[in-house]
Amino acid sequence: MNSFIKSTPIVLILILCSSNSYSEPVRLEKSQIKFQSSNNLKSIGFKLDSSSNTFSKFTEAANFEHIPTGAKARINAKITASVSRAGVLSGVGKLVRQGAKFGTRAVPYVGTALLAHDVYETFKEDIKARGCRYDPETDKFVKGYEYANCLWYEDERRINKTYGCYGVDSSIMRLMPDRSRFPEVKQLMESQMERIARPFWDKRKEEIPKDTALKWRLFPFSHCEFFWNGGGCFVRNGDNLIHRVYFKLERNPKYKEEMDAKKPEEILSLKVDADPDKYIKATGYPGYSEKV
């Protein structure tokens, strides 16, 4: 590279190439060059570069312009082309949702619809294996549950209201009668209960009228305990431990939850990382760049 930059204009003229559009200048030591971007790099051969979270490939030859002389030449140089992995995964996720949506309609698969359908078919079984399905009402992938454990409370008019729920898989329900596995189930359920109950109590204790016998604002959240009926959670002030948050476990086949934001990426990344080329092309080479 250095011998090229320092070579005389006579040598550069001998290897003169055809004039094409060139990228922004690249400074190397005390000189500058421009290299010609080429769509030829938009082809197969991209690999995951985990250090930069991109898909990359490189070539050993490119067209350059030596800025001091204006001469153009083709020399051996490592040019790295890369695309954004996050952009590819996001684009694939959109295609999968579109493909699932088209699958709920009686429409012919052409153009974008055909591409989305094909991408969805690639991942459909992986999504189903996680117990998830496409929900046309929310345009998201959701997981259905047979049971739900819901936090309920009584408002000022003494009407029972539901604050929030979490889904309980049927496999967990089957483990409950097994005494050897119940401690495992109990720990799992209590962690889920606390996730809902802690923010509920932080808000609820400020809403309770201040003229009640107990100053509930002085009772911080303590812990949850799961029982067959759903269980509940306790608040504490010194030695005064009170059961104040209530859960109810019920069968509810219609209950569904949106997939955790990280789950779709986990499902998609296995196949995208293993064979990125077709997904990069399908998503339009997001964040494409070339560097010397």
Coordinates of C-alpha atoms in Angstrom, one line a residue:
M1 CA 0.0 0.0 0.0
N2 CA 2.8 2.5 0.9
S3 CA 4.7 1.8 -2.3
F4 CA 1.6 2.6 -4.3
I5 CA 1.0 5.9 -2.5
K6 CA 4.7 7.0 -2.8
S7 CA 5.1 5.9 -6.5
T8 CA 5.6 8.5 -9.3
P9 CA 2.8 9.7 -11.5
I10 CA 4.5 7.9 -14.5
V11 CA 4.0 4.5 -12.9
L12 CA 0.4 5.5 -12.0
I13 CA -0.4 6.4 -15.6
L14 CA 0.8 3.0 -16.7
I15 CA -1.8 1.3 -14.6
L16 CA -4.5 3.8 -15.3
C17 CA -8.0 2.5 -15.0
S18 CA -11.4 3.7 -16.4
S19 CA -12.9 6.7 -14.6
N20 CA -15.8 5.9 -12.2
S21 CA -17.4 7.4 -9.2
Y22 CA -15.3 7.1 -6.0
S23 CA -16.0 7.2 -2.3
E24 CA -14.9 9.8 0.2
P25 CA -11.1 10.1 0.7
V26 CA -9.3 7.7 3.0
R27 CA -6.1 9.1 4.6
L28 CA -3.2 6.7 4.8
E29 CA 0.0 8.0 6.5
K30 CA 0.8 11.3 4.7
S31 CA -1.2 10.8 1.6
Q32 CA -4.8 10.2 0.6
I33 CA -6.7 7.8 -1.8
K34 CA -10.2 7.3 -2.9
F35 CA -11.6 3.8 -3.5
Q36 CA -14.4 2.9 -5.8
S37 CA -17.4 1.4 -4.0
S38 CA -18.8 -1.6 -5.9
N39 CA -22.1 -3.4 -5.8
N40 CA -20.1 -6.5 -6.7
L41 CA -19.5 -7.0 -3.0
K42 CA -23.3 -7.3 -2.5
S43 CA -23.1 -11.1 -3.2
I44 CA -22.8 -14.3 -1.2
G45 CA -20.1 -14.8 1.4
F46 CA -21.1 -12.7 4.4
K47 CA -20.2 -14.1 7.8
L48 CA -21.1 -13.1 11.3
D49 CA -18.5 -10.8 12.9
S50 CA -19.4 -11.1 16.6
S51 CA -16.9 -8.4 17.6
S52 CA -18.8 -5.7 15.7
N53 CA -22.2 -7.3 15.6
T54 CA -22.2 -7.1 11.8
F55 CA -22.2 -9.5 8.8
S56 CA -18.9 -9.0 6.9
K57 CA -17.0 -10.1 3.8
F58 CA -13.9 -8.8 2.1
T59 CA -12.2 -8.7 -1.3
E60 CA -8.5 -8.4 -2.1
A61 CA -8.8 -6.1 -5.1
A62 CA -10.3 -2.7 -5.7
N63 CA -10.1 0.5 -7.9
F64 CA -8.3 3.4 -6.2
E65 CA -7.7 7.1 -7.0
H66 CA -4.5 8.7 -5.8
I67 CA -5.6 12.2 -4.8
P68 CA -2.4 14.1 -5.3
T69 CA -2.1 13.0 -9.0
G70 CA -5.7 12.1 -9.9
A71 CA -4.5 8.8 -11.4
K72 CA -6.7 5.7 -11.0
A73 CA -5.4 2.2 -10.6
R74 CA -6.5 -1.3 -9.6
I75 CA -4.4 -2.8 -6.9
N76 CA -4.6 -5.5 -4.3
A77 CA -6.1 -4.2 -1.1
K78 CA -8.4 -5.6 1.5
I79 CA -11.9 -4.0 1.2
T80 CA -14.4 -5.0 3.9
A81 CA -18.1 -4.9 3.2
S82 CA -20.5 -5.1 6.1
V83 CA -24.2 -4.9 6.9
S84 CA -25.9 -4.3 10.2
R85 CA -26.8 -7.6 12.0
A86 CA -29.4 -5.7 14.1
G87 CA -30.9 -4.3 10.9
V88 CA -31.1 -7.7 9.3
L89 CA -32.8 -9.3 12.3
S90 CA -35.2 -6.4 12.6
G91 CA -36.0 -6.7 8.9
V92 CA -36.5 -10.5 9.1
G93 CA -38.8 -10.0 12.1
K94 CA -41.0 -7.6 10.0
L95 CA -41.1 -10.1 7.1
V96 CA -42.1 -12.9 9.5
R97 CA -45.0 -10.9 10.9
Q98 CA -46.1 -9.9 7.4
G99 CA -45.9 -13.5 6.3
A100 CA -48.0 -14.6 9.3
K101 CA -50.5 -11.9 8.6
F102 CA -50.8 -12.8 4.9
G103 CA -51.4 -16.4 6.1
T104 CA -54.6 -15.4 7.8
R105 CA -56.0 -14.0 4.5
A106 CA -57.1 -15.6 1.3
V107 CA -54.8 -13.6 -0.9
P108 CA -52.3 -14.7 -3.7
Y109 CA -48.7 -14.7 -2.8
V110 CA -46.9 -12.3 -5.2
G111 CA -44.1 -9.7 -4.7
T112 CA -43.5 -8.7 -1.1
A113 CA -46.3 -11.0 0.0
L114 CA -44.5 -14.0 -1.5
L115 CA -41.1 -13.0 0.1
A116 CA -42.8 -12.5 3.5
H117 CA -44.6 -15.8 3.2
D118 CA -41.4 -17.7 2.3
V119 CA -39.5 -16.2 5.2
Y120 CA -42.4 -16.9 7.6
E121 CA -42.5 -20.6 6.5
T122 CA -38.8 -20.8 7.3
F123 CA -39.3 -19.9 10.9
K124 CA -42.9 -21.0 11.5
E125 CA -42.1 -24.3 13.2
D126 CA -39.4 -22.7 15.4
I127 CA -42.0 -20.2 16.6
K128 CA -44.6 -22.9 17.3
A129 CA -42.0 -24.9 19.2
R130 CA -41.8 -22.0 21.7
G131 CA -45.6 -22.3 22.2
C132 CA -46.1 -19.0 20.3
R133 CA -48.5 -17.9 17.5
Y134 CA -49.3 -14.8 15.5
D135 CA -52.1 -12.7 17.0
P136 CA -53.9 -10.6 14.3
E137 CA -55.5 -8.5 16.9
T138 CA -52.2 -7.1 18.1
D139 CA -50.0 -7.8 15.1
K140 CA -47.6 -9.5 17.4
F141 CA -46.5 -13.0 18.3
V142 CA -48.0 -14.2 21.6
K143 CA -47.9 -17.2 23.9
G144 CA -51.1 -18.7 25.0
Y145 CA -51.6 -20.2 28.5
E146 CA -54.2 -22.5 30.0
Y147 CA -54.0 -20.9 33.4
A148 CA -53.3 -17.4 34.8
N149 CA -52.4 -16.2 38.3
C150 CA -53.9 -12.8 38.8
L151 CA -53.4 -10.1 41.4
W152 CA -56.7 -8.7 42.6
Y153 CA -57.7 -6.0 45.0
E154 CA -60.8 -4.4 46.4
D155 CA -61.3 -0.7 45.5
E156 CA -62.9 2.0 47.6
R157 CA -66.4 0.9 46.5
R158 CA -65.6 -2.7 47.6
I159 CA -65.5 -3.9 44.0
N160 CA -62.9 -6.6 43.1
K161 CA -60.6 -5.5 40.4
T162 CA -57.7 -7.2 38.6
Y163 CA -54.4 -5.4 38.5
G164 CA -52.3 -7.8 36.5
C165 CA -51.7 -11.5 35.7
Y166 CA -49.0 -13.8 34.5
G167 CA -49.5 -17.0 32.4
V168 CA -49.0 -20.4 33.9
D169 CA -48.1 -23.1 31.5
S170 CA -49.9 -26.4 31.7
S171 CA -46.6 -28.2 32.2
I172 CA -46.2 -26.2 35.5
M173 CA -49.7 -27.2 36.6
R174 CA -48.8 -30.9 36.0
L175 CA -45.8 -30.6 38.3
M176 CA -47.7 -29.2 41.3
P177 CA -49.0 -32.5 42.7
D178 CA -45.4 -33.9 42.7
R179 CA -44.1 -33.1 46.2
S180 CA -40.5 -33.5 45.1
R181 CA -41.0 -30.8 42.3
F182 CA -43.3 -28.5 44.2
P183 CA -40.5 -26.4 45.8
E184 CA -39.2 -25.7 42.3
V185 CA -42.7 -24.7 41.1
K186 CA -43.2 -22.6 44.2
Q187 CA -39.9 -20.6 43.7
L188 CA -40.8 -20.0 40.0
M189 CA -44.3 -18.8 40.8
E190 CA -43.2 -16.5 43.7
S191 CA -40.7 -14.8 41.5
Q192 CA -43.4 -14.1 39.0
M193 CA -45.8 -12.9 41.7
E194 CA -43.2 -10.5 43.1
R195 CA -42.6 -9.0 39.6
I196 CA -46.2 -7.9 39.5
A197 CA -46.9 -7.3 43.3
R198 CA -43.9 -5.0 44.1
P199 CA -44.8 -2.1 41.8
F200 CA -48.5 -2.6 42.6
W201 CA -47.9 -2.2 46.4
D202 CA -45.6 0.8 45.9
K203 CA -48.5 2.5 44.1
R204 CA -51.4 1.1 46.1
K205 CA -50.1 2.1 49.6
E206 CA -50.2 5.7 48.5
E207 CA -53.8 5.5 47.3
I208 CA -55.2 4.0 50.6
P209 CA -56.9 6.8 52.7
K210 CA -54.5 8.2 55.3
D211 CA -57.1 8.0 58.1
T212 CA -57.0 4.2 58.2
A213 CA -55.9 2.5 61.5
L214 CA -52.6 1.4 60.0
K215 CA -50.3 3.8 58.2
W216 CA -49.7 1.6 55.1
R217 CA -47.2 4.0 53.6
L218 CA -44.9 2.9 56.4
F219 CA -45.2 -0.8 55.3
P220 CA -42.7 -1.6 52.5
F221 CA -43.1 -4.7 50.4
S222 CA -41.7 -7.9 52.0
H223 CA -42.1 -11.1 50.0
C224 CA -44.6 -13.4 48.2
E225 CA -45.8 -17.0 49.0
F226 CA -47.5 -19.2 46.5
F227 CA -50.3 -21.5 47.5
W228 CA -52.7 -23.7 45.4
N229 CA -55.3 -21.0 45.3
G230 CA -52.8 -18.4 44.0
G231 CA -51.1 -17.2 47.1
G232 CA -50.3 -13.7 48.1
C233 CA -47.6 -11.2 49.3
F234 CA -46.7 -9.6 52.6
V235 CA -45.8 -6.1 53.7
R236 CA -43.8 -5.4 56.8
N237 CA -43.2 -2.7 59.4
G238 CA -40.7 -4.0 61.9
D239 CA -42.1 -7.2 63.4
N240 CA -45.5 -6.5 62.0
L241 CA -45.9 -8.7 58.9
I242 CA -49.2 -8.5 57.1
H243 CA -50.7 -10.4 54.2
R244 CA -51.9 -7.5 52.0
V245 CA -51.6 -8.5 48.3
Y246 CA -53.8 -11.3 46.9
F247 CA -53.5 -13.6 43.9
K248 CA -56.0 -16.0 42.4
L249 CA -55.0 -18.9 40.2
E250 CA -57.7 -19.8 37.6
R251 CA -58.0 -21.7 34.4
N252 CA -58.2 -19.2 31.5
P253 CA -57.6 -20.7 28.0
K254 CA -58.0 -17.3 26.4
Y255 CA -55.1 -15.7 28.4
K256 CA -52.2 -14.7 26.2
E257 CA -49.0 -12.7 26.6
E258 CA -46.9 -10.9 24.1
M259 CA -43.5 -12.6 23.5
D260 CA -40.7 -11.1 25.4
A261 CA -38.8 -8.6 23.2
K262 CA -35.7 -10.8 23.2
K263 CA -37.5 -14.0 22.3
P264 CA -38.1 -13.2 18.6
E265 CA -34.4 -12.3 18.1
E266 CA -33.3 -15.5 19.8
I267 CA -35.5 -17.6 17.5
L268 CA -34.5 -15.7 14.3
S269 CA -30.8 -15.4 15.0
L270 CA -30.0 -19.1 15.0
K271 CA -30.8 -19.5 11.3
V272 CA -29.9 -16.0 10.2
D273 CA -26.4 -16.2 11.8
A274 CA -25.8 -19.7 10.2
D275 CA -26.8 -18.6 6.7
P276 CA -27.0 -14.8 6.5
D277 CA -26.7 -14.2 2.7
K278 CA -30.3 -14.8 1.7
Y279 CA -31.7 -12.8 4.7
I280 CA -29.3 -9.9 4.0
K281 CA -30.6 -9.8 0.4
A282 CA -34.2 -10.1 1.5
T283 CA -33.9 -7.2 3.9
G284 CA -32.1 -4.9 1.4
Y285 CA -28.5 -4.9 2.9
P286 CA -29.3 -2.6 5.9
G287 CA -26.5 -0.4 7.0
Y288 CA -24.3 -1.5 4.1
S289 CA -20.8 0.0 4.0
E290 CA -17.4 -0.7 2.6
K291 CA -14.1 0.2 4.2
V292 CA -10.4 -0.1 3.2

